[in-house]
PDB file of C-alpha atoms in Angstrom:
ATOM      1  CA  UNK A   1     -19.191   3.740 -20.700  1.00 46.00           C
ATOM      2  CA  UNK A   2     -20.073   7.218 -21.544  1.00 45.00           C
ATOM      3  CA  UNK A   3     -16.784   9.142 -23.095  1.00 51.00           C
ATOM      4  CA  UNK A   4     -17.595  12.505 -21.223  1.00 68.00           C
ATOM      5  CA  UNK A   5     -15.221  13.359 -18.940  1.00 90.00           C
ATOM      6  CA  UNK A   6     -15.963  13.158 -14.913  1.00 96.00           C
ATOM      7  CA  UNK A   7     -12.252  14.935 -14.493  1.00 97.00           C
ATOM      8  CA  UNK A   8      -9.370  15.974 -16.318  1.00 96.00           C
ATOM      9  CA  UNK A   9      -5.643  17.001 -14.877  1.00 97.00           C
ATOM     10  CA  UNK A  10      -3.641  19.599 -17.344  1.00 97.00           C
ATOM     11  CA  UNK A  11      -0.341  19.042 -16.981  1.00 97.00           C
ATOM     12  CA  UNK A  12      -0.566  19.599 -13.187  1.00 98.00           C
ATOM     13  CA  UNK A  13       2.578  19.653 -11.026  1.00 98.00           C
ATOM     14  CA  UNK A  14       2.548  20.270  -7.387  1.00 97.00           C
ATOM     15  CA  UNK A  15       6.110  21.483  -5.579  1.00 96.00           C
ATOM     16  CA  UNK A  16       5.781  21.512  -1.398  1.00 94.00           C
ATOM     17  CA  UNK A  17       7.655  24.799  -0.122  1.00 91.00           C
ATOM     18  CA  UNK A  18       8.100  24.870   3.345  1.00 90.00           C
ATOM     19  CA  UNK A  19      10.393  27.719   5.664  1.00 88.00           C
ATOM     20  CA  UNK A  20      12.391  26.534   8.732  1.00 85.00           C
ATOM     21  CA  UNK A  21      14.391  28.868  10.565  1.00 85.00           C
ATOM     22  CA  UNK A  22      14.680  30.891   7.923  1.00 87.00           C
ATOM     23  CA  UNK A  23      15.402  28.187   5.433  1.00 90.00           C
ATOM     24  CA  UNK A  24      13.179  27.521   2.561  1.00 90.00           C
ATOM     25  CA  UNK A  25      12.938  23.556   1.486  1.00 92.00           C
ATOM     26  CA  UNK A  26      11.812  22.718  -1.607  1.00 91.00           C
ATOM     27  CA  UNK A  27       9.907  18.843  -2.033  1.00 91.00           C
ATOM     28  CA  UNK A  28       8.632  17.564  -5.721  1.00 91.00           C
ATOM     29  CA  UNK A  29       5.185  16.441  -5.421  1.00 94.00           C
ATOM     30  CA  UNK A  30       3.616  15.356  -8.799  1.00 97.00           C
ATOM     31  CA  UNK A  31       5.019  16.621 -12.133  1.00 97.00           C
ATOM     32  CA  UNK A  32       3.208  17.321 -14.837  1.00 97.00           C
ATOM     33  CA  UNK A  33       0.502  14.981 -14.744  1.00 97.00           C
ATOM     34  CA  UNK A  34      -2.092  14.899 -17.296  1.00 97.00           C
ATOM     35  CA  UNK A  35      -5.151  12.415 -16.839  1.00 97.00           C
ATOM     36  CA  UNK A  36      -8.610  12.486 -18.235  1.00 96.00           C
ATOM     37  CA  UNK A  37     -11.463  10.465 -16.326  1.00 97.00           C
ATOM     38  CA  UNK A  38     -13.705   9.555 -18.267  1.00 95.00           C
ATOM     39  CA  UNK A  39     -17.626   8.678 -16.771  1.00 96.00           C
ATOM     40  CA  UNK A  40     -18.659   5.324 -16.086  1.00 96.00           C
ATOM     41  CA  UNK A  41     -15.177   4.036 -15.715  1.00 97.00           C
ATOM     42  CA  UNK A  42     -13.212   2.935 -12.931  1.00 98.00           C
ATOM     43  CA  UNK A  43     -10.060   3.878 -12.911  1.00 98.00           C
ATOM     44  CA  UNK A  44      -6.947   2.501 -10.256  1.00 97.00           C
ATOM     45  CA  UNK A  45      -4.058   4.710  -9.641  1.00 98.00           C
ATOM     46  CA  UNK A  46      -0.973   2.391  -8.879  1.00 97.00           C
ATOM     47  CA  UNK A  47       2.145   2.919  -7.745  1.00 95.00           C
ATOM     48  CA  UNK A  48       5.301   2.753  -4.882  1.00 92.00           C
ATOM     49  CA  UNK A  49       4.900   4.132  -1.246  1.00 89.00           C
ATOM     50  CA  UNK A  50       5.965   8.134  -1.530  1.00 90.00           C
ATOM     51  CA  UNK A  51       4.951   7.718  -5.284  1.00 94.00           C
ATOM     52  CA  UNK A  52       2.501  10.989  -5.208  1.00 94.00           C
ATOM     53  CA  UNK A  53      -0.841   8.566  -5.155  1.00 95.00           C
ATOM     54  CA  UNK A  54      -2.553  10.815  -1.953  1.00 93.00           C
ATOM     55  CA  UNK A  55      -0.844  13.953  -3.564  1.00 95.00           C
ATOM     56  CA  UNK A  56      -3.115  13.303  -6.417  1.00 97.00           C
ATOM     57  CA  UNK A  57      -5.921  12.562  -5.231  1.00 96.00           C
ATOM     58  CA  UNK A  58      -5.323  15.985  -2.780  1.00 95.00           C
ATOM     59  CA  UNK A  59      -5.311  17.945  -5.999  1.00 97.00           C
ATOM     60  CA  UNK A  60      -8.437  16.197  -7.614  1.00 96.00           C
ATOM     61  CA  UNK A  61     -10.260  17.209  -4.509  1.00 95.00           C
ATOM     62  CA  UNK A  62      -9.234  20.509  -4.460  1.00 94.00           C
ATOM     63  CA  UNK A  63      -7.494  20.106  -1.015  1.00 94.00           C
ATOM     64  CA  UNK A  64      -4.243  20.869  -2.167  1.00 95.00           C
ATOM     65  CA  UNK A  65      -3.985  23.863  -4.929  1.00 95.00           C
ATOM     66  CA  UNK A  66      -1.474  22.676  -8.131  1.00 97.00           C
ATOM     67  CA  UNK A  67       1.900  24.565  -8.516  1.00 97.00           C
ATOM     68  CA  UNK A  68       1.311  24.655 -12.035  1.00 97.00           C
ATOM     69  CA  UNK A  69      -1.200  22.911 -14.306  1.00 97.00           C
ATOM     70  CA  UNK A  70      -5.210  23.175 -13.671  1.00 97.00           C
ATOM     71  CA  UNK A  71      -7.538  20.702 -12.116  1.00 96.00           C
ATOM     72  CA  UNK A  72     -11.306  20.063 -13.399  1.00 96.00           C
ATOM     73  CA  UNK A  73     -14.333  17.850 -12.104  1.00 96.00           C
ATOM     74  CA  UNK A  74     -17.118  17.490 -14.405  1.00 95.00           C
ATOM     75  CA  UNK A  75     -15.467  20.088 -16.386  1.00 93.00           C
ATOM     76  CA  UNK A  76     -15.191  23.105 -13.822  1.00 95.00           C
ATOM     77  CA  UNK A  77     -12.365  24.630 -12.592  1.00 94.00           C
ATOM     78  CA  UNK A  78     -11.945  24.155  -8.627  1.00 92.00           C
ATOM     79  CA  UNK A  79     -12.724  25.668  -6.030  1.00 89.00           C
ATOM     80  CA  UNK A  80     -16.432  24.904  -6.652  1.00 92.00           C
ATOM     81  CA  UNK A  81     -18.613  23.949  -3.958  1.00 89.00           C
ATOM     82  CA  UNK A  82     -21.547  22.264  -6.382  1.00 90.00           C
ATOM     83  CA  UNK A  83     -19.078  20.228  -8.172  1.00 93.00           C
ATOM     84  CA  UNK A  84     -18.067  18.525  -4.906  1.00 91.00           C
ATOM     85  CA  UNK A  85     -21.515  17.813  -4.037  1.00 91.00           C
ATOM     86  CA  UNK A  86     -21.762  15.786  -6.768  1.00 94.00           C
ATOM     87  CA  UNK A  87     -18.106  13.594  -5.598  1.00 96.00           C
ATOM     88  CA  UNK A  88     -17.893  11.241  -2.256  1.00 96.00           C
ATOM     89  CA  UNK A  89     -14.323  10.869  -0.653  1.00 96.00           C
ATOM     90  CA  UNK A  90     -12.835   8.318   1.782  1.00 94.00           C
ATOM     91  CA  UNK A  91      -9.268   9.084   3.155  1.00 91.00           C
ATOM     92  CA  UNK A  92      -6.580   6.478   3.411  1.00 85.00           C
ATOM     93  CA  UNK A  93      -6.790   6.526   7.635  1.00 82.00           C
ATOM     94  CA  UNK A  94     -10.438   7.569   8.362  1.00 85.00           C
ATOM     95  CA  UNK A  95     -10.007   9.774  11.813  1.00 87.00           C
ATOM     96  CA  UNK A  96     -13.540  10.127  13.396  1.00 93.00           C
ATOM     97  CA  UNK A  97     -15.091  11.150  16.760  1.00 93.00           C
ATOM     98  CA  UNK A  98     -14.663   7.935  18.712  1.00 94.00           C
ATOM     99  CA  UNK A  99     -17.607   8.928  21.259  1.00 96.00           C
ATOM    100  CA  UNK A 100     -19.843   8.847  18.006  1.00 97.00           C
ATOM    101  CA  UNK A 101     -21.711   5.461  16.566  1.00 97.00           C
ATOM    102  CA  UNK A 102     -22.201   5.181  12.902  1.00 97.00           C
ATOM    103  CA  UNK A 103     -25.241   6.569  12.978  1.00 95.00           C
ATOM    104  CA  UNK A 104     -24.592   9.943  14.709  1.00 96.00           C
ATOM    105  CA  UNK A 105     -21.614  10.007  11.981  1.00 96.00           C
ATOM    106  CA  UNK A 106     -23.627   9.151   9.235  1.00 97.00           C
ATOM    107  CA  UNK A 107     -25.908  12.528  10.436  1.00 96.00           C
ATOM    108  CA  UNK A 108     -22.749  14.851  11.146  1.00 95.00           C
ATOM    109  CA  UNK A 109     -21.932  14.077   7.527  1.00 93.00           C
ATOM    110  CA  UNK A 110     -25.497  14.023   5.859  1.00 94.00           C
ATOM    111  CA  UNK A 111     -26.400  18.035   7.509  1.00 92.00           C
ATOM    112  CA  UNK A 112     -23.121  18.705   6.335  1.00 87.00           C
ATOM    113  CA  UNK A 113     -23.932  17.759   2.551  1.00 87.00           C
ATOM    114  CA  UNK A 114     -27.306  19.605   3.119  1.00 88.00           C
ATOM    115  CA  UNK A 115     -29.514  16.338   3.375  1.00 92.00           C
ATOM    116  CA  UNK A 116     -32.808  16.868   5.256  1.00 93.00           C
ATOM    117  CA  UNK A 117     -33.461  14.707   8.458  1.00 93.00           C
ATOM    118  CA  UNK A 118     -35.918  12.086   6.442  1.00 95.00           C
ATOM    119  CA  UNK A 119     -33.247  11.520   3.710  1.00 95.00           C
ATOM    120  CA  UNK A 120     -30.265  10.897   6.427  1.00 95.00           C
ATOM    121  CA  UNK A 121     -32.611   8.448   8.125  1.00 93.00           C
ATOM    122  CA  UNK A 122     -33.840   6.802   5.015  1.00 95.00           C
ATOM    123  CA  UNK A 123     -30.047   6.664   3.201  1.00 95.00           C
ATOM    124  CA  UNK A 124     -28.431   5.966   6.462  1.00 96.00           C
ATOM    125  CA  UNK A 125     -30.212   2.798   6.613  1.00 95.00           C
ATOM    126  CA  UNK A 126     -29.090   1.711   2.599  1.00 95.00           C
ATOM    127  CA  UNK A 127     -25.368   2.286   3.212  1.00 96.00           C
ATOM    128  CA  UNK A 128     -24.989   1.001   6.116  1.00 96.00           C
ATOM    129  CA  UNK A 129     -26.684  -2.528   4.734  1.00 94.00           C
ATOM    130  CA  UNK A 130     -24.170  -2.109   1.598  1.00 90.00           C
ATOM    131  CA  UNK A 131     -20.949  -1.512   3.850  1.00 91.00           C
ATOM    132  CA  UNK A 132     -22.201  -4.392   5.978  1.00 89.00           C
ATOM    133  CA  UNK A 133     -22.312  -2.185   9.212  1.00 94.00           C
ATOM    134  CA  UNK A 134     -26.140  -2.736  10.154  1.00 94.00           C
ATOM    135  CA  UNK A 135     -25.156  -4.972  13.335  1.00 95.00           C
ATOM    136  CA  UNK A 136     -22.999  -2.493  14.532  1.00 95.00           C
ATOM    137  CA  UNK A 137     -24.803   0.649  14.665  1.00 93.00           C
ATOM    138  CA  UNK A 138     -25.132   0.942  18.398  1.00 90.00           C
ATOM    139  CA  UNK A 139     -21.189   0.550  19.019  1.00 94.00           C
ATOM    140  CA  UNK A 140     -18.883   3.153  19.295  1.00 96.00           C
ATOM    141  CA  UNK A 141     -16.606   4.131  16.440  1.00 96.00           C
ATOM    142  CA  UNK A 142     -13.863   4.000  19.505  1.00 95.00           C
ATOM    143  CA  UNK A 143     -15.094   0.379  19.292  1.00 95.00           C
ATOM    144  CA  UNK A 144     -14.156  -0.387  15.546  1.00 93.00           C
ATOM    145  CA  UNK A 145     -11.388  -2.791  14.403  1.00 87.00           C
ATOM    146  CA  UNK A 146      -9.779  -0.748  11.146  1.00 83.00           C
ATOM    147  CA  UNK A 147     -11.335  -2.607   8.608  1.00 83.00           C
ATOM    148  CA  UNK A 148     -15.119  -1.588  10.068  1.00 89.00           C
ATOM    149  CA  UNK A 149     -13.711   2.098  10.587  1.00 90.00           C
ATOM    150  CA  UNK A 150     -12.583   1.426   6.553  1.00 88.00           C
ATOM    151  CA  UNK A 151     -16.196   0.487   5.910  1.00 89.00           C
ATOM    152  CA  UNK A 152     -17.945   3.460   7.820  1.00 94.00           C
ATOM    153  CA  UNK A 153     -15.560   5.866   5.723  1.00 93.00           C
ATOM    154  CA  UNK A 154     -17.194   4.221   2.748  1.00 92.00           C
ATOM    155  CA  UNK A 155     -20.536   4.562   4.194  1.00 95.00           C
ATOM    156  CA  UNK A 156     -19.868   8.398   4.533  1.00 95.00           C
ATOM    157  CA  UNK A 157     -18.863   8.289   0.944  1.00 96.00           C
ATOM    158  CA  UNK A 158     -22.060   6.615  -0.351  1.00 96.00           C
ATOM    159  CA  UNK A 159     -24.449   8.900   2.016  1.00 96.00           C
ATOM    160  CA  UNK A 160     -25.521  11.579  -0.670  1.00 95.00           C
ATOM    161  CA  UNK A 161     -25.526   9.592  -3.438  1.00 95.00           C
ATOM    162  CA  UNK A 162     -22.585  11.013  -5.516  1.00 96.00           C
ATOM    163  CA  UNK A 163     -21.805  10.350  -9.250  1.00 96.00           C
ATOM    164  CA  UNK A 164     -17.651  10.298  -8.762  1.00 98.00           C
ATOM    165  CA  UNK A 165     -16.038   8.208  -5.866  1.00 97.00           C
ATOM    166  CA  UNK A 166     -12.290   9.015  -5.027  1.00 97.00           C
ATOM    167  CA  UNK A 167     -11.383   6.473  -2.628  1.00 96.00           C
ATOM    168  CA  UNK A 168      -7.584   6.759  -1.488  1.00 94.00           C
ATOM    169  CA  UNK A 169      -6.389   3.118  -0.739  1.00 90.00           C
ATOM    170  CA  UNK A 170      -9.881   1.735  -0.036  1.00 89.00           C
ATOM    171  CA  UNK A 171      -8.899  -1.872   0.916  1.00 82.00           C
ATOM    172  CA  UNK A 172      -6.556  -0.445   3.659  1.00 74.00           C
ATOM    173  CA  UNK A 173      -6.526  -3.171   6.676  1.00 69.00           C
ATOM    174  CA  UNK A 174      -9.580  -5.387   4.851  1.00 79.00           C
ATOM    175  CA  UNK A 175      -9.512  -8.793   5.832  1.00 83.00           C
ATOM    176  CA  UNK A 176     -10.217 -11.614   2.497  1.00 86.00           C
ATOM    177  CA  UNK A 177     -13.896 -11.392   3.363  1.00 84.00           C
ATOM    178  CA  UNK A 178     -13.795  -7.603   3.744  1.00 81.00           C
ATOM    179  CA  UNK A 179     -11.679  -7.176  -0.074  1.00 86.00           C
ATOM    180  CA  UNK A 180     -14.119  -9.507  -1.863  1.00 88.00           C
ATOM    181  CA  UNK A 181     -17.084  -7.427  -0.443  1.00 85.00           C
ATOM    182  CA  UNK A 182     -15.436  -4.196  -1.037  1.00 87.00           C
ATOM    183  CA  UNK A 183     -14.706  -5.227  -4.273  1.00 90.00           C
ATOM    184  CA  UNK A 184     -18.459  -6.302  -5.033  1.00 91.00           C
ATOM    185  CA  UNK A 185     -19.492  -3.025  -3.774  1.00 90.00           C
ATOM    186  CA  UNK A 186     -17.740  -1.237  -6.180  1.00 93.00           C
ATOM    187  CA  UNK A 187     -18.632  -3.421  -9.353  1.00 95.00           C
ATOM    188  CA  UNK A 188     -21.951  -2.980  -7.798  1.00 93.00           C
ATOM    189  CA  UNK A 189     -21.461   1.238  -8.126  1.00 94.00           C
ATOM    190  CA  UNK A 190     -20.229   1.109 -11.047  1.00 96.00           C
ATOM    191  CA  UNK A 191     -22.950  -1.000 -12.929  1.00 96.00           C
ATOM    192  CA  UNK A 192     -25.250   1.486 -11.779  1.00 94.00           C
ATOM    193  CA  UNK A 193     -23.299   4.068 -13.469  1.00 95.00           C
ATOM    194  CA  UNK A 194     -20.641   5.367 -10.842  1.00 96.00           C
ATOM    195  CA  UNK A 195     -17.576   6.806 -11.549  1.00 98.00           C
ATOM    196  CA  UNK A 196     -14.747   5.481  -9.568  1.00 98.00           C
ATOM    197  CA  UNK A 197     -11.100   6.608  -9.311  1.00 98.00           C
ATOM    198  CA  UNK A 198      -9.147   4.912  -6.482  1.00 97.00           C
ATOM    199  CA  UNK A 199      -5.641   4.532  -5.402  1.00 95.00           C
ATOM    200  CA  UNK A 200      -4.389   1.206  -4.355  1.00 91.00           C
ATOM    201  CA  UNK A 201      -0.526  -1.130  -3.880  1.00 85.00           C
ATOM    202  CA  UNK A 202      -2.859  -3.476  -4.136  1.00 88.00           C
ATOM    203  CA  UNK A 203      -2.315  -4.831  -7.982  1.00 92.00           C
ATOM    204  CA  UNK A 204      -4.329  -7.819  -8.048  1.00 91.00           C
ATOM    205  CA  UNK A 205      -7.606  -5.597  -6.591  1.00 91.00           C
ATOM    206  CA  UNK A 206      -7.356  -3.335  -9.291  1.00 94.00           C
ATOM    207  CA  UNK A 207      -6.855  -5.910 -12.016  1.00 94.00           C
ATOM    208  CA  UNK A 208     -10.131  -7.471 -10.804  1.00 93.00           C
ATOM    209  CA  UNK A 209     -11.838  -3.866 -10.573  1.00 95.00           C
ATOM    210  CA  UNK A 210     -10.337  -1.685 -13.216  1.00 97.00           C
ATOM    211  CA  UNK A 211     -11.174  -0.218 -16.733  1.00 97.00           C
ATOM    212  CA  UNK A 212      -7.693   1.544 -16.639  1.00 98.00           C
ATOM    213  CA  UNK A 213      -4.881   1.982 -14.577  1.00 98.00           C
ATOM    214  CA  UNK A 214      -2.293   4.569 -14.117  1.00 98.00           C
ATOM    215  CA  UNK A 215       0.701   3.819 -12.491  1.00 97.00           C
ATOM    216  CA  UNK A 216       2.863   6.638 -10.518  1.00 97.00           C
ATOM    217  CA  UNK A 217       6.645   6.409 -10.109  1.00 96.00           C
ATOM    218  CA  UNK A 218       8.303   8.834  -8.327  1.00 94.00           C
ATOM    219  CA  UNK A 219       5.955  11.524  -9.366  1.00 96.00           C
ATOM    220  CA  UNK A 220       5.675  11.546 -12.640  1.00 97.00           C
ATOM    221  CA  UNK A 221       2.395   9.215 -14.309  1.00 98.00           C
ATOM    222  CA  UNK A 222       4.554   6.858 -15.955  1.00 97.00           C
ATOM    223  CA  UNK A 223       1.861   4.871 -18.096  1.00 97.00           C
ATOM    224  CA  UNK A 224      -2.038   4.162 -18.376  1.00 98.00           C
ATOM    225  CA  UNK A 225      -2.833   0.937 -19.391  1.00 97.00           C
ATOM    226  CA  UNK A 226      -6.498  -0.049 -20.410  1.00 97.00           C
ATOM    227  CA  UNK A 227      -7.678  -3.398 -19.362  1.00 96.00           C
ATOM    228  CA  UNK A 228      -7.017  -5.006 -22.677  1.00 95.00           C
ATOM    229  CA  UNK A 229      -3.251  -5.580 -22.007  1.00 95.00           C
ATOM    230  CA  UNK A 230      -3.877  -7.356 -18.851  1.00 95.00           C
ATOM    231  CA  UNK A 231      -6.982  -8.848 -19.257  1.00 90.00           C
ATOM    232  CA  UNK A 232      -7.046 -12.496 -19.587  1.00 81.00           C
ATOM    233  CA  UNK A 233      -3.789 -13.183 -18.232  1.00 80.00           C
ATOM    234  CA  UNK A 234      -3.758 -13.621 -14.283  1.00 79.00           C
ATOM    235  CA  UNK A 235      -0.571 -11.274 -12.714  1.00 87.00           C
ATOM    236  CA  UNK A 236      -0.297  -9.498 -16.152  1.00 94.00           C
ATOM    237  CA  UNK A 237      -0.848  -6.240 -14.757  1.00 96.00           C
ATOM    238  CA  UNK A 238       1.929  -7.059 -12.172  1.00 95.00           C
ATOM    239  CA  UNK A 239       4.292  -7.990 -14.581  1.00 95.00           C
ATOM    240  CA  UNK A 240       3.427  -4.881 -16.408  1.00 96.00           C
ATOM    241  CA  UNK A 241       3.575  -2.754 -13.106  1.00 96.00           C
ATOM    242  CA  UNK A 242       7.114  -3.848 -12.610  1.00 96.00           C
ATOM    243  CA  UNK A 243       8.275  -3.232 -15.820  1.00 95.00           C
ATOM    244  CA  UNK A 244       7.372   0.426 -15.908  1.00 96.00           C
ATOM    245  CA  UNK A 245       8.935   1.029 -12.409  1.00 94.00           C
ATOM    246  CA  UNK A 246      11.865  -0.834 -13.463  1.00 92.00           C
ATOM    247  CA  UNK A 247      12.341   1.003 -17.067  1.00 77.00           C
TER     248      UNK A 247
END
C-alpha cells in the first residue's frame, strides 16, 4: 500500500442551519473530524443510523461545504473539477431515469465524464460483465429489483476508470449471492490498486474487506482501528464496534 494520501479531513465539522418562519434551527452534523486516506487502502466507515456516515462522505465529495475544517482529495482543496474526475461515487438509494436501460445510463454518465463514444461502448461492456448486469441490458431500470439498481450504481462508478471509490452503504438491499460478489469486486479493485472508502452497518462486510475502519458515533470519529486488532478473530471488530459506542 502506497502511504500517499488519496484524501485527508482537517478537523472538519459541519453544523446544518436552516430558517423557518423566521426561526433559525441549528443541527450538529460531524465535529471535528480528522481522517487521512491513505492510497491503496480500503477503508470502512462504521457506525449507528443518524451517526454522520452520508454527512461525511457529502463533505469528501465536495457536495456539502464544511462549517469549519478543510477537505482535500489527492491533496487539493475542493471545489476542483479534475480531482473528481479522478473519484467514482455511488449513493446510498441510486435514483435513475426509469424509462432508461443500463446502457443508455451507462452513456448519460460516460458524456458526462467526457468519455468519447468508442470508450463508453468499449467500458460499458467491462462493467457491466463485473457488476454482473450483461443479461439485463435491454430491461428497463423501472424494471430493476434494488439490489440490480445497487449494481448499475456501481457500474456508473466503475465507467471512467477512477483511482478513489466512495461508495455510501454499497451492500444496501444485496442478497448473500449479491454481498459475496460485491465483496469480490472490491478485493478485485483494490488488488489492482484502487482506493476504496465506503460506509457500511454492515460489520462483518467490512471486517472481510477492510485495511481500517473508522467508526462514527453521534458525530464525532470515535476510533480507527487497523485490521490488526480484529484480524484473526471472527466478530472481533463487532465486539470492538460495541465497545466504542458503548464507552
Amino acid at each position: 500500500m502506497s502511504t500517499a494520501s488519496a484524501a485527508h479531513l482537517n478537523n472538519v465539522t459541519k453544523v446544518y442551519r436552516r430558517r423557518h418562519l423566521g426561526k433559525l434551527t441549528i443541527t450538529p452534523g460531524v465535529e471535528d473530524i480528522s481522517l487521512q486516506l491513505q492510497n491503496g487502502e480500503v477503508f470502512g466507515l462504521l457506525g449507528l443510523n443518524g451517526a454522520g456516515k452520508t454527512t461525511t462522505i457529502k463533505l469528501l465529495l465536495g457536495l456539502l461545504f464544511p462549517t469549519r475544517g478543510e477537505v482535500r482529495l489527492f491533496d487539493a482543496p475542493l471545489p476542483n473539477l479534475e480531482v473528481m474526475r479522478r473519484v467514482g461515487y455511488l449513493p446510498e438509494l441510486p435514483s435513475f431515469y426509469k424509462y432508461l436501460t443500463v446502457d443508455e445510463l451507462l452513456t448519460l454518465y460516460g458524456s458526462l465524464s467526457d468519455l468519447s463514444s468508442n470508450d463508453i461502448r468499449q467500458r460499458s461492456n467491462t462493467v457491466l460483465a463485473q457488476v454482473g448486469l450483461t443479461a439485463h441490458t435491454r430491461k428497463r431500470l423501472g424494471e430493476y429489483s434494488k439490489g440490480m439498481l445497487q449494481r448499475a450504481g456501481l457500474a456508473q462508478a466503475l465507467l471512467h476508470d477512477p483511482q478513489l471509490f466512495v461508495l455510501d452503504e454499497p451492500v444496501s438491499g444485496l442478497d448473500p449471492l449479491g454481498l459475496k460478489e460485491m465483496r469480490q469486486l472490491l478485493q478485485d479493485l483494490n488488488r489492482r490498486g484502487k482506493t476504496i472508502f465506503f460506509s457500511s452497518h454492515i460489520i462483518s462486510e467490512a471486517e472481510k474487506l477492510c485495511h481500517r475502519v473508522g467508526i462514527l458515533h453521534q458525530g464525532r470519529l470515535a476510533r480507527v482501528i487497523d485490521k490488526k486488532e480484529w484480524d484473526g478473530g471472527e466478530g472481533k471488530l463487532e465486539k470492538l464496534f460495541l465497545e466504542t459506542i458503548h464507552a
